[in-house]
């Protein structure tokens, strides 16, 4: 994967040439102070975004007349307020874009959308109708942080271009909200300008109609690629996502770099890079999809909706948290309330 290939997949670099084939979008340059706001620790939103950044409530107030009343210091209030940024010009541009795009959008940056923070959005989706919706999704997303900090890190020629890459501009892309059926989304892999593989985008779900329609799906996407993508997109290796709304109706969703920064879904990067994934005797790409219904599915990106401590506990990555969990479980079962500290007793679960 080369730096130039990643650049060409950046939204603002391809949208103009393919705007008639994809969802209507508005591209807004991001000021540097907004980029720094996204990178700053803590979940707080800018002033005037419609989201109240308030102090935590005082839970120690019992209402007793004997207790002294605690007042917030005026200087502390001013300090707190001064830490919250505001981006008045960007605010207005986002509001205007939402109005222009029929009142609802989904946001992304140059490459990624905040899919990992879908759970915090309205109705657990990326649909945004207000300024605060947009800011909340962006501020909560690790995918967005990756765009801002590691977008070129795995490029083969990263080191020789590192100084120039620091000057790369960032953009906020607002796309008209469109309800897309996940069973109609596909990821397409292009190697040496040849479409070698197609995969269902939601790769953990079984869709019965794939078994019947697989030949038509491959044909429609292949025709779309040969007519619209291959002649215009100048990279040799890349990935593009499409939405096949119906037979002979295919729309472009996005471009992605051909490399490990992009999810290979039902393929893997060892086979993609080695050339073992290739066209068949009919010059058609390999199509991978879930062929049997296992009756067990996991919601995509669900792990991002849980606290990090919970993830560490479930994955066994933090042995101390696991020991604490067993102590707490024993105390709960015995009705003791709280575990004793530093005990070497064996726990039975």
mmCIF file of C-alpha atoms in Angstrom, residues 104-107 113-130 132-138 140-141 177-180 182 300-301 305:
data_model
loop_
_atom_site.group_PDB
_atom_site.id
_atom_site.type_symbol
_atom_site.label_atom_id
_atom_site.label_comp_id
_atom_site.label_asym_id
_atom_site.label_seq_id
_atom_site.Cartn_x
_atom_site.Cartn_y
_atom_site.Cartn_z
ATOM 1 C CA UNK A 104 -30.705 14.396 7.592
ATOM 2 C CA UNK A 105 -27.106 13.334 6.924
ATOM 3 C CA UNK A 106 -24.476 10.847 7.961
ATOM 4 C CA UNK A 107 -20.951 12.162 8.605
ATOM 5 C CA UNK A 113 -17.258 7.224 9.005
ATOM 6 C CA UNK A 114 -17.836 6.842 12.772
ATOM 7 C CA UNK A 115 -19.455 3.414 12.491
ATOM 8 C CA UNK A 116 -18.007 2.379 15.835
ATOM 9 C CA UNK A 117 -20.007 5.069 17.665
ATOM 10 C CA UNK A 118 -23.366 4.258 16.034
ATOM 11 C CA UNK A 119 -24.688 3.076 19.412
ATOM 12 C CA UNK A 120 -24.462 6.564 20.917
ATOM 13 C CA UNK A 121 -26.383 8.222 18.079
ATOM 14 C CA UNK A 122 -30.084 8.876 17.760
ATOM 15 C CA UNK A 123 -31.921 5.558 17.326
ATOM 16 C CA UNK A 124 -28.535 3.793 17.418
ATOM 17 C CA UNK A 125 -27.665 4.883 13.897
ATOM 18 C CA UNK A 126 -25.460 7.365 12.063
ATOM 19 C CA UNK A 127 -28.449 9.496 11.050
ATOM 20 C CA UNK A 128 -27.863 13.121 12.082
ATOM 21 C CA UNK A 129 -30.418 15.909 11.990
ATOM 22 C CA UNK A 130 -28.705 18.420 14.281
ATOM 23 C CA UNK A 132 -24.941 18.027 18.194
ATOM 24 C CA UNK A 133 -25.682 14.697 16.449
ATOM 25 C CA UNK A 134 -22.738 15.229 14.108
ATOM 26 C CA UNK A 135 -20.321 16.350 16.807
ATOM 27 C CA UNK A 136 -21.304 13.548 19.190
ATOM 28 C CA UNK A 137 -20.630 10.802 16.630
ATOM 29 C CA UNK A 138 -17.309 12.285 15.553
ATOM 30 C CA UNK A 140 -16.985 9.361 20.223
ATOM 31 C CA UNK A 141 -15.291 7.465 17.388
ATOM 32 C CA UNK A 177 -29.117 10.211 4.728
ATOM 33 C CA UNK A 178 -30.172 7.186 2.720
ATOM 34 C CA UNK A 179 -31.738 4.043 4.140
ATOM 35 C CA UNK A 180 -29.631 1.176 2.828
ATOM 36 C CA UNK A 182 -27.460 -4.232 4.492
ATOM 37 C CA UNK A 300 -21.373 -5.507 13.927
ATOM 38 C CA UNK A 301 -19.078 -3.289 16.018
ATOM 39 C CA UNK A 305 -20.719 -0.043 22.896
#
